[in-house]
């Protein structure tokens, strides 16, 4: 079959041939892939930097996709651990890691939104005891996942959502997506963060590194009630993989730092959330801007610039 093939971690995938996967067992089915999202998670696997990478080459990247079964059923699925990736003409689906999509669903929209949307959806539904009426700060809200996190937090009942990021144009966009306030990182923080988000209940953090250090200090210092719980959910590390965490912040306030990702949530827990999020995406609840590109142009897709909110989707 044709696929995007990674033969070196120092170069983008190239369009080529790769052995077609074979379904085995009653729970597996071979599907024709219709759309696979080019997510940051996919990029990190393709360059060998993701923490789950085992260094095996060649490989087909892609962690999820929308595909059609031989009987015509439309599925969104998450690739099984250790299985060949989804950026190919065909993929094997474990029915336990898939959800049926209704007729008329836009495969590109689902492929674009499910992976980035799952990061905050899982965090707020599985990792913290978030309740309607709570408040959320999205750190790194100007990225694709961050923009969806703003919308998802509102959808799940947040009374107040603050978005923080660097890009002023994308910050303006957040206001149309439900953000009650925005803070531009690198210019008007940490004081602005303290004013806007000192008493939030949850931080969804896609940045880590220096921005997280500064934000954590600002919020914990400015909280009116330091005994009020603050759950800091670490999801991405765009700004760096490490931070310096002063012990005083943990002693002087009710701060809980935890992660959300592969390993901190079971595969069964992730799969259990697929139907509800897929239903909201297919219903048009969230703004999704998919940019379909042919799989044959995968090298170009790896470097093509995108506008705020867009996500490239490869279509075999």
mmCIF file with all atom_site columns, C-alpha atoms in Angstrom, residues 66 74-76 99-111 113-114 274-286 288:
data_model
loop_
_atom_site.group_PDB
_atom_site.id
_atom_site.type_symbol
_atom_site.label_atom_id
_atom_site.label_alt_id
_atom_site.label_comp_id
_atom_site.label_asym_id
_atom_site.label_entity_id
_atom_site.label_seq_id
_atom_site.pdbx_PDB_ins_code
_atom_site.Cartn_x
_atom_site.Cartn_y
_atom_site.Cartn_z
_atom_site.occupancy
_atom_site.B_iso_or_equiv
_atom_site.pdbx_formal_charge
_atom_site.auth_seq_id
_atom_site.auth_comp_id
_atom_site.auth_asym_id
_atom_site.auth_atom_id
_atom_site.pdbx_PDB_model_num
ATOM 1  C CA . UNK A 1 66  ? -11.342 8.080  10.228 1.00 0.00 ? 66  UNK A CA 1
ATOM 2  C CA . UNK A 1 74  ? -17.612 4.884  9.123  1.00 0.00 ? 74  UNK A CA 1
ATOM 3  C CA . UNK A 1 75  ? -15.277 4.686  12.129 1.00 0.00 ? 75  UNK A CA 1
ATOM 4  C CA . UNK A 1 76  ? -13.124 7.018  14.133 1.00 0.00 ? 76  UNK A CA 1
ATOM 5  C CA . UNK A 1 99  ? -16.501 4.573  17.592 1.00 0.00 ? 99  UNK A CA 1
ATOM 6  C CA . UNK A 1 100 ? -19.076 4.451  14.793 1.00 0.00 ? 100 UNK A CA 1
ATOM 7  C CA . UNK A 1 101 ? -19.777 7.802  13.142 1.00 0.00 ? 101 UNK A CA 1
ATOM 8  C CA . UNK A 1 102 ? -23.159 8.727  11.679 1.00 0.00 ? 102 UNK A CA 1
ATOM 9  C CA . UNK A 1 103 ? -23.694 8.925  7.905  1.00 0.00 ? 103 UNK A CA 1
ATOM 10 C CA . UNK A 1 104 ? -22.839 12.342 6.533  1.00 0.00 ? 104 UNK A CA 1
ATOM 11 C CA . UNK A 1 105 ? -20.028 12.962 9.025  1.00 0.00 ? 105 UNK A CA 1
ATOM 12 C CA . UNK A 1 106 ? -17.141 15.027 7.654  1.00 0.00 ? 106 UNK A CA 1
ATOM 13 C CA . UNK A 1 107 ? -14.123 12.691 8.082  1.00 0.00 ? 107 UNK A CA 1
ATOM 14 C CA . UNK A 1 108 ? -11.651 15.578 7.862  1.00 0.00 ? 108 UNK A CA 1
ATOM 15 C CA . UNK A 1 109 ? -13.333 17.532 10.679 1.00 0.00 ? 109 UNK A CA 1
ATOM 16 C CA . UNK A 1 110 ? -13.349 14.520 13.003 1.00 0.00 ? 110 UNK A CA 1
ATOM 17 C CA . UNK A 1 111 ? -9.747  13.625 12.157 1.00 0.00 ? 111 UNK A CA 1
ATOM 18 C CA . UNK A 1 113 ? -10.401 17.693 16.114 1.00 0.00 ? 113 UNK A CA 1
ATOM 19 C CA . UNK A 1 114 ? -10.515 14.422 18.041 1.00 0.00 ? 114 UNK A CA 1
ATOM 20 C CA . UNK A 1 274 ? -14.433 8.751  22.437 1.00 0.00 ? 274 UNK A CA 1
ATOM 21 C CA . UNK A 1 275 ? -18.181 8.486  21.730 1.00 0.00 ? 275 UNK A CA 1
ATOM 22 C CA . UNK A 1 276 ? -19.201 11.586 23.676 1.00 0.00 ? 276 UNK A CA 1
ATOM 23 C CA . UNK A 1 277 ? -16.510 13.818 22.173 1.00 0.00 ? 277 UNK A CA 1
ATOM 24 C CA . UNK A 1 278 ? -17.076 12.446 18.664 1.00 0.00 ? 278 UNK A CA 1
ATOM 25 C CA . UNK A 1 279 ? -20.778 13.205 19.015 1.00 0.00 ? 279 UNK A CA 1
ATOM 26 C CA . UNK A 1 280 ? -20.063 16.840 19.897 1.00 0.00 ? 280 UNK A CA 1
ATOM 27 C CA . UNK A 1 281 ? -17.638 17.274 17.000 1.00 0.00 ? 281 UNK A CA 1
ATOM 28 C CA . UNK A 1 282 ? -20.016 15.732 14.461 1.00 0.00 ? 282 UNK A CA 1
ATOM 29 C CA . UNK A 1 283 ? -22.803 17.938 15.818 1.00 0.00 ? 283 UNK A CA 1
ATOM 30 C CA . UNK A 1 284 ? -20.718 21.055 15.152 1.00 0.00 ? 284 UNK A CA 1
ATOM 31 C CA . UNK A 1 285 ? -20.450 22.034 18.824 1.00 0.00 ? 285 UNK A CA 1
ATOM 32 C CA . UNK A 1 286 ? -16.849 23.190 18.404 1.00 0.00 ? 286 UNK A CA 1
ATOM 33 C CA . UNK A 1 288 ? -13.008 23.097 13.624 1.00 0.00 ? 288 UNK A CA 1
#
